[in-house]
mmCIF file of C-alpha atoms in Angstrom:
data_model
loop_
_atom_site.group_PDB
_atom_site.id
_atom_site.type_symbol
_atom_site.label_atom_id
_atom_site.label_comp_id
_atom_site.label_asym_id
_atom_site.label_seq_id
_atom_site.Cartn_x
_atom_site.Cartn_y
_atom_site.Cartn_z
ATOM 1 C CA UNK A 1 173.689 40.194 29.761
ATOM 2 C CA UNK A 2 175.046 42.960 27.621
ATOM 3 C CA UNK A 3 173.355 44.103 23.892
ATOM 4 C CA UNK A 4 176.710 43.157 22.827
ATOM 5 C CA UNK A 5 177.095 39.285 24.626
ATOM 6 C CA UNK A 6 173.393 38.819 23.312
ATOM 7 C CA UNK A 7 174.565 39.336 19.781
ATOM 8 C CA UNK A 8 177.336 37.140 19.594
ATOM 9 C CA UNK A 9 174.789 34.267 21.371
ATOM 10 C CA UNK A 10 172.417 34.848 18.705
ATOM 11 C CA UNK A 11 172.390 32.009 16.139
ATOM 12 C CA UNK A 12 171.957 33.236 12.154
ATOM 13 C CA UNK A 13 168.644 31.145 10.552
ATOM 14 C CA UNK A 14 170.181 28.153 9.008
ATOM 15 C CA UNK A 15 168.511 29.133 5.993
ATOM 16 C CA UNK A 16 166.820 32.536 4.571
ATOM 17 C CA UNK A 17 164.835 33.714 1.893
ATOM 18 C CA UNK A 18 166.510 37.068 0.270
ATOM 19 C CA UNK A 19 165.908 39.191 -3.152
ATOM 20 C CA UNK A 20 167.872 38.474 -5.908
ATOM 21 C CA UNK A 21 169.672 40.824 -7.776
ATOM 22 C CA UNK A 22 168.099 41.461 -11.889
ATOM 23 C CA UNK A 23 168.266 38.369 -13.413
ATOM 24 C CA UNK A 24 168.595 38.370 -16.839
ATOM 25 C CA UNK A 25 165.295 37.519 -19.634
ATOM 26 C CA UNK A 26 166.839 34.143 -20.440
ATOM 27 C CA UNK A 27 167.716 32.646 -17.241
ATOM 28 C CA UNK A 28 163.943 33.820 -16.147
ATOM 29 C CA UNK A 29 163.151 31.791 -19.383
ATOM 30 C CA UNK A 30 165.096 29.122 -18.330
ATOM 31 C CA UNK A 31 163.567 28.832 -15.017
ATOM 32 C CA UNK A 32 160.180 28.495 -15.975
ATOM 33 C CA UNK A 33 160.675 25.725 -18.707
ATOM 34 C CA UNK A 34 162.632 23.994 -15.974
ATOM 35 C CA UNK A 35 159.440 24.530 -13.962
ATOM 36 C CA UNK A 36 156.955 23.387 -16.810
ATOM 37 C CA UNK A 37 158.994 19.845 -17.298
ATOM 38 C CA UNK A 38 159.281 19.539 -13.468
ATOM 39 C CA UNK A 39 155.054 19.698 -13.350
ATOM 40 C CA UNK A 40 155.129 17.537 -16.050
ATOM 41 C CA UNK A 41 157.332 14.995 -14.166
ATOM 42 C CA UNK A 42 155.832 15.415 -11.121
ATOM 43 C CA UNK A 43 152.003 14.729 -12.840
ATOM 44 C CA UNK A 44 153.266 11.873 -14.401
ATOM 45 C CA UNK A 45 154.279 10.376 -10.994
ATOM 46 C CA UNK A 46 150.805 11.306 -9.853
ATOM 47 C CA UNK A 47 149.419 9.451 -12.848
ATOM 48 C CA UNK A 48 151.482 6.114 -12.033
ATOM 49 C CA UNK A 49 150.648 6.226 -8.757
ATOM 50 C CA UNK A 50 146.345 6.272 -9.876
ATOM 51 C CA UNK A 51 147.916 3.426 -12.290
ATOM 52 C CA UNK A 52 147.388 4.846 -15.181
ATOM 53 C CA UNK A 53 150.094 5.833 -18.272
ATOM 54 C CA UNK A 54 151.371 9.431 -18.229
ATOM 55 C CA UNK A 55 151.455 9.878 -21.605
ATOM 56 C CA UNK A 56 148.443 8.295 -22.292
ATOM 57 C CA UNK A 57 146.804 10.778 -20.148
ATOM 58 C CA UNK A 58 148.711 13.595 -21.332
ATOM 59 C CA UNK A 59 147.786 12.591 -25.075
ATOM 60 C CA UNK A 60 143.853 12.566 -24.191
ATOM 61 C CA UNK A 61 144.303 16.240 -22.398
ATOM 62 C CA UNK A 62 145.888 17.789 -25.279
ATOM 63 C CA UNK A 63 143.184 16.136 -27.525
ATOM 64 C CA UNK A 64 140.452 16.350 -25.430
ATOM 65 C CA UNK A 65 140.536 20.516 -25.718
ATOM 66 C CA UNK A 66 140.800 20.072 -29.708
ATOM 67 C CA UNK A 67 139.310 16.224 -30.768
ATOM 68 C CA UNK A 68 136.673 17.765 -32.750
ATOM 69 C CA UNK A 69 134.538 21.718 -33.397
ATOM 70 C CA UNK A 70 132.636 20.804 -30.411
ATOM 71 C CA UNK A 71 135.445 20.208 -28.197
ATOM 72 C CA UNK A 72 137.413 23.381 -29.594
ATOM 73 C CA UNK A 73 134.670 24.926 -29.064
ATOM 74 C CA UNK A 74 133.988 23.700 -25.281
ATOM 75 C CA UNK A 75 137.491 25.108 -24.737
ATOM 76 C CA UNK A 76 136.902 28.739 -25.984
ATOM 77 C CA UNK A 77 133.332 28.621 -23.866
ATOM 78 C CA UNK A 78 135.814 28.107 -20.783
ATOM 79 C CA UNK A 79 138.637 30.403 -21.967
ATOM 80 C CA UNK A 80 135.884 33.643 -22.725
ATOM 81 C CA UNK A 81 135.367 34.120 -18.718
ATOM 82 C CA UNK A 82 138.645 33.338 -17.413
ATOM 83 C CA UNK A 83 140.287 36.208 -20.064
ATOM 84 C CA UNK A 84 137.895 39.045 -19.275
ATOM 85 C CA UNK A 85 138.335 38.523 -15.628
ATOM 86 C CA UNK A 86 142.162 38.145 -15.772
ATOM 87 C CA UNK A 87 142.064 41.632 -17.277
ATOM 88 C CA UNK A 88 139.631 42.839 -15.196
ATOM 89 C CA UNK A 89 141.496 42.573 -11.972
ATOM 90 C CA UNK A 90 145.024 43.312 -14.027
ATOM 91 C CA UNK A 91 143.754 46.997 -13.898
ATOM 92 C CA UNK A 92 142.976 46.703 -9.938
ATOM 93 C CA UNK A 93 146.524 45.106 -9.702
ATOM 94 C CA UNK A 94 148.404 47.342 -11.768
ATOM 95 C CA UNK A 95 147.461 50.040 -9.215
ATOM 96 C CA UNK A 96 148.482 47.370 -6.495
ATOM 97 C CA UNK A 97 144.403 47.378 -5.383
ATOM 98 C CA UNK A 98 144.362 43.525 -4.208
ATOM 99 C CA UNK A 99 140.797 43.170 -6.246
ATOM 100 C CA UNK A 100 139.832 39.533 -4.431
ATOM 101 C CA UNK A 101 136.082 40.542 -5.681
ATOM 102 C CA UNK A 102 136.385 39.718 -9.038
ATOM 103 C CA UNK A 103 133.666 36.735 -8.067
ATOM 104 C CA UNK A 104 131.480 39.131 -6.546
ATOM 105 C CA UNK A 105 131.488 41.623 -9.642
ATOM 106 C CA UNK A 106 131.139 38.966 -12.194
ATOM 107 C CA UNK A 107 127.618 37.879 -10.455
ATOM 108 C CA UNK A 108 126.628 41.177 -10.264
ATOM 109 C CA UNK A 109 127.069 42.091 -13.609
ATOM 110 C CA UNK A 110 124.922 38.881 -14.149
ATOM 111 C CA UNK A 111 122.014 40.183 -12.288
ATOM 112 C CA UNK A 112 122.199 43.696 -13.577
ATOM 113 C CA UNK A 113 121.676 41.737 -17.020
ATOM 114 C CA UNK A 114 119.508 39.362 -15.871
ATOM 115 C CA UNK A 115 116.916 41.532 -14.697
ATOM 116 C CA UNK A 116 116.299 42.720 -18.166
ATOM 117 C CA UNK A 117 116.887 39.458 -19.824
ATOM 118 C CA UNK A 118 113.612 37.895 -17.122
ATOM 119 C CA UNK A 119 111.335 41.196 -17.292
ATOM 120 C CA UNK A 120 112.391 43.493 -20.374
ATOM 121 C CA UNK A 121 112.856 40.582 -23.411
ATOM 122 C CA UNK A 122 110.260 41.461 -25.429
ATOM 123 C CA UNK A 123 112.582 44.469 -26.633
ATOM 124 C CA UNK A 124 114.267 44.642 -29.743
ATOM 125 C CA UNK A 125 117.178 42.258 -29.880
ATOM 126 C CA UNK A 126 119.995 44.109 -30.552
ATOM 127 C CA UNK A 127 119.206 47.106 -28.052
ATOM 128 C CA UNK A 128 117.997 44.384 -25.377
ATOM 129 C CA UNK A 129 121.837 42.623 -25.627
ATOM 130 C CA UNK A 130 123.327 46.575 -26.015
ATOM 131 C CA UNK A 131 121.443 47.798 -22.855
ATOM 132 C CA UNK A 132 122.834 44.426 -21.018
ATOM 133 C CA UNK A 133 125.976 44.483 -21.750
ATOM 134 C CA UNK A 134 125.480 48.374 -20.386
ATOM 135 C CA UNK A 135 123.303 46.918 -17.340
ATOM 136 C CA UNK A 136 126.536 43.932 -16.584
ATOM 137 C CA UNK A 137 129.545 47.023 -16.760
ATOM 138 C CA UNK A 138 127.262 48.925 -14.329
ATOM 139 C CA UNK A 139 126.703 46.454 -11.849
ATOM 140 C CA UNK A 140 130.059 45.011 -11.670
ATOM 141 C CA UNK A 141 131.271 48.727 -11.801
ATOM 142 C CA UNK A 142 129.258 49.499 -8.869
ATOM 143 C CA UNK A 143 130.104 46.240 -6.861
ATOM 144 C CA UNK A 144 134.271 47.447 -7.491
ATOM 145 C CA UNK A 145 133.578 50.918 -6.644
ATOM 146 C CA UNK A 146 132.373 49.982 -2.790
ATOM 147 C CA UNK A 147 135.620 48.619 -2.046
ATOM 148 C CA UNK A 148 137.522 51.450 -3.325
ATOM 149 C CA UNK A 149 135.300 54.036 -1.855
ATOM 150 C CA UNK A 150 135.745 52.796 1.926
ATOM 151 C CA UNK A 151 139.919 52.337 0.898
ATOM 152 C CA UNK A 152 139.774 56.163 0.052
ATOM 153 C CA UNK A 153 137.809 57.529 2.537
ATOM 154 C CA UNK A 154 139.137 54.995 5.561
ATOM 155 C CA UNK A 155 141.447 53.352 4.919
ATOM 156 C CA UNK A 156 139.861 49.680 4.979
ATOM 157 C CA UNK A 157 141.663 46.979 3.949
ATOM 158 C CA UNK A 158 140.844 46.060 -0.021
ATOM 159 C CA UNK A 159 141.334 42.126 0.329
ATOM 160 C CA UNK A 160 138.964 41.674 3.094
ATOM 161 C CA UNK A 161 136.670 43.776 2.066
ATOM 162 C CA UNK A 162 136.553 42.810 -1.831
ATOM 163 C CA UNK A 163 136.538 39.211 -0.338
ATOM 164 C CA UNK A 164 133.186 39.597 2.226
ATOM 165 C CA UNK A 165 131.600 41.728 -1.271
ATOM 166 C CA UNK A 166 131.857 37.954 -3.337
ATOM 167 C CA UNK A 167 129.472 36.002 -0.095
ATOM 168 C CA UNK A 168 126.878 39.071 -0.491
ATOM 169 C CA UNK A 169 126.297 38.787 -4.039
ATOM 170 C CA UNK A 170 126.242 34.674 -3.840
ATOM 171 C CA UNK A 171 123.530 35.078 -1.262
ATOM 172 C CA UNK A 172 121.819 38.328 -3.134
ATOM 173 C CA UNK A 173 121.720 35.550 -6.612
ATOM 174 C CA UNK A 174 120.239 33.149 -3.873
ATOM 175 C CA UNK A 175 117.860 35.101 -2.169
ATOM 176 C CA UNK A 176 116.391 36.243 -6.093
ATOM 177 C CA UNK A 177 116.440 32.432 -6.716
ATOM 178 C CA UNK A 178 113.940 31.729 -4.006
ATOM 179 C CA UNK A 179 112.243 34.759 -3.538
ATOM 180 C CA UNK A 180 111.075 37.362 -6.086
ATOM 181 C CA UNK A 181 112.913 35.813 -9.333
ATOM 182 C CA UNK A 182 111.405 32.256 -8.898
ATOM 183 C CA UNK A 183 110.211 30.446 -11.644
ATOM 184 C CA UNK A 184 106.518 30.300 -11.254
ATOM 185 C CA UNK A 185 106.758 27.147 -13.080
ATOM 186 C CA UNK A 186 109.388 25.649 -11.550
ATOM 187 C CA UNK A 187 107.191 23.222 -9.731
ATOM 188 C CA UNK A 188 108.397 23.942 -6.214
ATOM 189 C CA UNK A 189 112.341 23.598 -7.187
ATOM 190 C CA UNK A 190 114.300 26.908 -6.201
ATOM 191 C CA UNK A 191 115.522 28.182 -9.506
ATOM 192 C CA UNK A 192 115.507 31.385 -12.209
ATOM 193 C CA UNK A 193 113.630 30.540 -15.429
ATOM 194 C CA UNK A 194 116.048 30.130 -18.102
ATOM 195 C CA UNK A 195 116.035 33.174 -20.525
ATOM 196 C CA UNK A 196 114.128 33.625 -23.738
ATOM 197 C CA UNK A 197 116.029 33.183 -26.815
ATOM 198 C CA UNK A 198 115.385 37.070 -27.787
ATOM 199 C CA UNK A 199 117.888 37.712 -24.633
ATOM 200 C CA UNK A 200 120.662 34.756 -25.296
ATOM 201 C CA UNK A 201 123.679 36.080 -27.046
ATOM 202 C CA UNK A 202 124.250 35.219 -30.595
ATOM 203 C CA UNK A 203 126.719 32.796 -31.883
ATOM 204 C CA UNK A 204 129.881 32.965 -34.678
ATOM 205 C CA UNK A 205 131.362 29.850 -35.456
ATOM 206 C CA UNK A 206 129.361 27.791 -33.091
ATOM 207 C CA UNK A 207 130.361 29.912 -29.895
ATOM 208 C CA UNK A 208 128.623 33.367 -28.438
ATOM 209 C CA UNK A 209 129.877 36.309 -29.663
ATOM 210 C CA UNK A 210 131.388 36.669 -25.834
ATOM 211 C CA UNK A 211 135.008 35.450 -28.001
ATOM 212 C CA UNK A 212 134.878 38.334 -30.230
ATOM 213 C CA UNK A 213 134.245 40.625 -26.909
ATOM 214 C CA UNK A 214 136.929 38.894 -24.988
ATOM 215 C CA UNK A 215 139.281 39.970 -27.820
ATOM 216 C CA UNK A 216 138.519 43.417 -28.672
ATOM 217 C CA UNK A 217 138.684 43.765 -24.155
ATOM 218 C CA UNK A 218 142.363 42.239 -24.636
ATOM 219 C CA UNK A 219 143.151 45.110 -27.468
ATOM 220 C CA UNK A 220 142.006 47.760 -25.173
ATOM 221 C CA UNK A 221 143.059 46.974 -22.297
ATOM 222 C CA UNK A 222 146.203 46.732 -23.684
ATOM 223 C CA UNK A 223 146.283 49.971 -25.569
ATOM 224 C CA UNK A 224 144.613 51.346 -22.093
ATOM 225 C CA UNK A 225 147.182 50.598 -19.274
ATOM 226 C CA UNK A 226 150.519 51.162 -21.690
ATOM 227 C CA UNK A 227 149.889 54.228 -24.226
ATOM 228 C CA UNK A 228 146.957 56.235 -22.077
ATOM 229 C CA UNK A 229 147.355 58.993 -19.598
ATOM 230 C CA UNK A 230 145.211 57.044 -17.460
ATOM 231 C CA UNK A 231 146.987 53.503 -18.044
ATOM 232 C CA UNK A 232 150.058 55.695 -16.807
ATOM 233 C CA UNK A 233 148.455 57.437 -13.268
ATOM 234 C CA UNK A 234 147.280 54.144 -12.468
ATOM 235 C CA UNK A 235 151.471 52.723 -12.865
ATOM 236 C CA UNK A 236 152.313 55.692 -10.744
ATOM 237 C CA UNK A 237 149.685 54.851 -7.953
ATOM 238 C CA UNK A 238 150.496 51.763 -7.672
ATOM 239 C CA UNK A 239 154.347 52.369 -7.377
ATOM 240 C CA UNK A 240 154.029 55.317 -4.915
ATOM 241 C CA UNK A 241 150.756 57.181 -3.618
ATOM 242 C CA UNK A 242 153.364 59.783 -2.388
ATOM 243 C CA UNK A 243 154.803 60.441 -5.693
ATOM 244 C CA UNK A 244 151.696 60.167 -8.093
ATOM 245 C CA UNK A 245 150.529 63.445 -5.568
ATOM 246 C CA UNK A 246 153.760 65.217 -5.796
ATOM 247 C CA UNK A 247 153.100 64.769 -9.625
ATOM 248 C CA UNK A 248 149.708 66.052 -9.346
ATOM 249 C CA UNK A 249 147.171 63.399 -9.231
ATOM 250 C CA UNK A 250 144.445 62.960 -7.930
ATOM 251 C CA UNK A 251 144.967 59.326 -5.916
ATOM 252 C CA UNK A 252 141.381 58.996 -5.157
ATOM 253 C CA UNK A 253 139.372 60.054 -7.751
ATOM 254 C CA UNK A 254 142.182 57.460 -9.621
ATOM 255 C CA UNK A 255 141.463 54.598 -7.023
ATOM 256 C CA UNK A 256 137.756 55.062 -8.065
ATOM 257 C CA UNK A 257 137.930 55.147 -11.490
ATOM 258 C CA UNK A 258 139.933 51.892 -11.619
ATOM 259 C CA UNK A 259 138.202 49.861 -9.606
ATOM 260 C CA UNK A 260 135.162 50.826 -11.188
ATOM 261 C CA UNK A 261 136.987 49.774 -14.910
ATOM 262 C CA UNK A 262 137.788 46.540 -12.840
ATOM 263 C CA UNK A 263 134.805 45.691 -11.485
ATOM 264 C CA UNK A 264 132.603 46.783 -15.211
ATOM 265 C CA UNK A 265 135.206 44.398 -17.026
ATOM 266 C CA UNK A 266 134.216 41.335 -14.698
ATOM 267 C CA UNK A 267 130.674 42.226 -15.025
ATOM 268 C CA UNK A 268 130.657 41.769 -18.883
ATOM 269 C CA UNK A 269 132.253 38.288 -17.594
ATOM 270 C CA UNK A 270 129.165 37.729 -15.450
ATOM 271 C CA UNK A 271 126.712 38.944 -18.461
ATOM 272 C CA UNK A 272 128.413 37.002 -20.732
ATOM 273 C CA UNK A 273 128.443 33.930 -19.007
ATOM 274 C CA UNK A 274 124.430 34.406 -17.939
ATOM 275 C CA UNK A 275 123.075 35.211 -21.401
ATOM 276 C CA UNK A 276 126.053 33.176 -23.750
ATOM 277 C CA UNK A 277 126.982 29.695 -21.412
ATOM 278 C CA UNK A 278 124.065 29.451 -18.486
ATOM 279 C CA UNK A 279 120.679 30.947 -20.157
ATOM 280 C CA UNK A 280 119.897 31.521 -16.845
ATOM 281 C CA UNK A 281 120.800 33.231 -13.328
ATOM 282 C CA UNK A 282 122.058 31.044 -10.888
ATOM 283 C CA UNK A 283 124.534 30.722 -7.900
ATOM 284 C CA UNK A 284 127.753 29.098 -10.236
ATOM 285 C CA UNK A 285 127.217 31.633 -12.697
ATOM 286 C CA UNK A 286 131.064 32.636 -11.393
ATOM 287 C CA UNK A 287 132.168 29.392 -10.918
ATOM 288 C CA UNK A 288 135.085 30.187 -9.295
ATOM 289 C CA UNK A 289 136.295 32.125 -12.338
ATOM 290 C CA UNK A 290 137.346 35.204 -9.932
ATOM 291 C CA UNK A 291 140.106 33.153 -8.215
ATOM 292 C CA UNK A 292 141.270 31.469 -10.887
ATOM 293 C CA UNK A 293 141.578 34.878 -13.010
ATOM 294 C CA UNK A 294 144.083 36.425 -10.083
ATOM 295 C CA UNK A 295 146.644 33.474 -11.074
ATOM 296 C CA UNK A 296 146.320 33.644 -14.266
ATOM 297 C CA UNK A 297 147.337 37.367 -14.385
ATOM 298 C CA UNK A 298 150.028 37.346 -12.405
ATOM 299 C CA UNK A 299 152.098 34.455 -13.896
ATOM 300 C CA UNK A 300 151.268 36.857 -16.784
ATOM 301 C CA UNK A 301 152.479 39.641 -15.168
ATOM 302 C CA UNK A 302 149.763 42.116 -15.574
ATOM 303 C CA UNK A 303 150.436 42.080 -19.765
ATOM 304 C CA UNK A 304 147.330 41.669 -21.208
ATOM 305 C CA UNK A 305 148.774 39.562 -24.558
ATOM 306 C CA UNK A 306 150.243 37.360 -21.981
ATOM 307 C CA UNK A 307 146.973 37.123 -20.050
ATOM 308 C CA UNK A 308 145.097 35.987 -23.686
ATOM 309 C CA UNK A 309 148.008 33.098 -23.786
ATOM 310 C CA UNK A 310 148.008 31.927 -20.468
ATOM 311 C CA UNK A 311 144.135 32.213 -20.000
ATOM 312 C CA UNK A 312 144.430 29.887 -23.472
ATOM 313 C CA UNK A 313 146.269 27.337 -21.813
ATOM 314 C CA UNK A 314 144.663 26.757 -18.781
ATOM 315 C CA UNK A 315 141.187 26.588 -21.059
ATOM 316 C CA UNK A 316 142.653 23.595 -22.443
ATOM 317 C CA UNK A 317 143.941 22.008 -18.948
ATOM 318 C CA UNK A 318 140.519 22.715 -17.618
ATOM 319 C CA UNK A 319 138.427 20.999 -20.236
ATOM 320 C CA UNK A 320 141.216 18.490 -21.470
ATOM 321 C CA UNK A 321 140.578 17.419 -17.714
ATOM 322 C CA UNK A 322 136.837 17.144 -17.814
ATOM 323 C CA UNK A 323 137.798 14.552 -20.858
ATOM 324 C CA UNK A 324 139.693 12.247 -18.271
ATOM 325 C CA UNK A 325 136.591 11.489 -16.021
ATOM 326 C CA UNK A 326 135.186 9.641 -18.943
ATOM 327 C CA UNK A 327 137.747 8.307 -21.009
ATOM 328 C CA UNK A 328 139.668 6.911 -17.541
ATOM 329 C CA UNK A 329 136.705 6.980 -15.098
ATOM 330 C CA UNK A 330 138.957 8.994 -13.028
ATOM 331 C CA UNK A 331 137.485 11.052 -10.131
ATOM 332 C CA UNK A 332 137.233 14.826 -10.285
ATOM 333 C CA UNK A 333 139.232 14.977 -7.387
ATOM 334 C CA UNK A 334 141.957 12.856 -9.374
ATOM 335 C CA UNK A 335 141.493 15.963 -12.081
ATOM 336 C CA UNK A 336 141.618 18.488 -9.657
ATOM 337 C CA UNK A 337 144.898 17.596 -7.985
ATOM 338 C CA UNK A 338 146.630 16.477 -11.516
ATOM 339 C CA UNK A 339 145.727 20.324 -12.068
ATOM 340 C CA UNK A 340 147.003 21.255 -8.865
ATOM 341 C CA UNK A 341 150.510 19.755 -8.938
ATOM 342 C CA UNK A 342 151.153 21.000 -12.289
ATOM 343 C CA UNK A 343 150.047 24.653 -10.553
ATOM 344 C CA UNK A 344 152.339 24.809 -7.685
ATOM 345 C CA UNK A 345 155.444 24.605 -10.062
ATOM 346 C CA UNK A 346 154.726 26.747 -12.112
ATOM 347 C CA UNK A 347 153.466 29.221 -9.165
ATOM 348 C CA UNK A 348 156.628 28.113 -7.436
ATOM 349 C CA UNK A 349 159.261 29.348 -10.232
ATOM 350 C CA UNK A 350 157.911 32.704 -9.886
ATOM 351 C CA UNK A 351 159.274 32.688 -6.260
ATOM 352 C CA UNK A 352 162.586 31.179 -7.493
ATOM 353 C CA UNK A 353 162.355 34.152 -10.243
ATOM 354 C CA UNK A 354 162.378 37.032 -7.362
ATOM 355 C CA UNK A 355 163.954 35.264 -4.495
ATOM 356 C CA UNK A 356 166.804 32.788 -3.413
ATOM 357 C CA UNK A 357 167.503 30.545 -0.693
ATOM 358 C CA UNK A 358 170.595 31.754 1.782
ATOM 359 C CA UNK A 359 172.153 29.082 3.687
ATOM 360 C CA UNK A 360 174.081 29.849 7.381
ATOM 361 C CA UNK A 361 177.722 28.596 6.486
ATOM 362 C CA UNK A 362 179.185 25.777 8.323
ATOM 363 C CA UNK A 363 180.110 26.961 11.646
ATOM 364 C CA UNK A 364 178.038 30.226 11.388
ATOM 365 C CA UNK A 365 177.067 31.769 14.178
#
């Protein structure tokens, strides 16, 4: 059979996924509230199905995040976290650096801190939180710059790698837990003695100070990636390694230095959550935070104001949620996937945003 007769018996896909041309700001807009009603429709079909009213449920999740101060304030504990990380691997990501670590730095930067927090809190208080915050940006620095240290020098691949990086530190937090960072009077129960109230950080308003922290890291890293020199090598990296050394740069030293800012933002996550939430050290000191982060800055598109909203919102779907296991009896599970479906729309505009579905015409070959 000929190249040519094999062409002309080759059937076109019946249906293919292709770029779309610009799209305009609005019709972007308009795609994602179509998105946002769709979860909302498809939740409340999840919620019928349980037996339960939709907008009964939806009522308690908007007022379980803002009932009362302590609920508010529940919300901003979640929020605090989730916002640092989100810009924490926005710098990674910017510089297209697939930073799947973030988990990994975050506990880090929790046992950098809690080292001195456990052995070293009989020091003043202000230059014991100062020299942990200091202690959490090292050790988060440290855990991003491995990664990016085997990417320059061979080439590794950055998700893998940054991935394996989060089970070390989860069993490094474990092995501390049963081993030399035991509670002597823990009474035979594996755990790390909670933290003296010289090392907790202090609270404004009735939350740590980890809010006013988040904040000021949303100002800079805003200022950072779009009016520095360095916010601007790390746009050219990540568009073209070719053209960032035509122009000059240094790619690795660049690579390093951002993935060290990455990993030191997510460990003031992990010393933040340790000293303000926890008190202690422990294995769900990340919580998952480091996965949840990578969403949340990409449906914000790597803009930091953005990240501050959307981290915002999914505070209040996270704890509005917790609300519905006792006000419903609901499951967790039932939680979980109500969070879910409401997820994979809005996930699944972004793909409508970018791409479009090609049919094969009737008759096509």
């Amino acid at each position: 059979m000929t190249n040519q007769t094999a062409l002309k018996t080759t059937k076109e896909p019946f249906a293919r996924v292709v770029k779309k041309a610009e799209i305009s700001g609005k019709k972007v807009a308009l795609l994602r509230i179509m998105a946002f009603i769709l979860a909302i429709v498809a939740g409340g079909v999840f919620i019928l199905l349980i037996g339960e009213n939709p907008f009964a449920v939806y009522g308690t999740i908007i007022s379980g995040a803002f009932r009362s101060a302590m609920a508010f304030q529940g919300t901003v504990k979640i929020m605090i976290p989730l916002l640092i990380t989100s810009l924490g691997v926005t710098l990674a990501f910017k510089m297209k650096f697939w930073n799947i670590g973030a988990e990994g730095q975050i506990i880090m930067g929790a046992i950098f801190a809690s080292y001195f927090a456990l052995f070293h809190d009989t020091l003043n208080h202000g230059l014991l939180i100062f020299i942990m915050f200091v202690a959490g940006i090292i050790g988060g620095g440290l855990w991003g710059l491995i990664p990016a240290f085997f990417k320059s020098k061979f080439d590794t691949n950055e998700t893998l790698f940054t991935l394996m990086l989060n089970y070390i530190a989860l069993h490094i937090v474990s092995y501390l837990r049963d081993g030399p960072w035991m509670d002597p009077g823990s009474q035979g129960y594996s755990k790390i003695a909670t933290f003296s109230k010289n090392a907790m950080l202090d609270r404004v308003f009735g939350v740590h100070i980890g809010w006013i922290v988040a904040i000021i890291l949303t100002v800079v890293v805003f200022i950072y990636i779009k009016y520095t020199k360095q916010g601007y090598e790390i746009s050219v990296v990540g568009e073209s390694h070719e053209t960032a050394r035509y122009a000059g740069m240094n790619v690795k030293f660049i690579t390093l230095r951002t993935m060290f800012l990455s990993g030191a933002i997510c460990g003031i996550a992990g010393m933040i959550q340790a000293t303000g939430s926890d008190k202690t050290l422990t294995t769900a000191v990340a919580g998952g935070v480091g996965f949840t982060a990578i969403i949340v800055a990409w449906l914000a598109k790597l803009n930091p104001i953005m990240i501050f909203v959307i981290s915002f919102l999914f505070s209040i779907l996270e704890k509005g949620s917790s609300v519905l296991q006792s006000s419903y009896g609901l499951s967790t599970d039932c939680a979980d996937v109500l969070q879910g479906i409401i997820l994979f729309f809005v996930l699944g505009c972004e793909l409508f945003v970018r791409y479009k579905f090609v049919f094969r015409k009737k008759g096509g070959a």
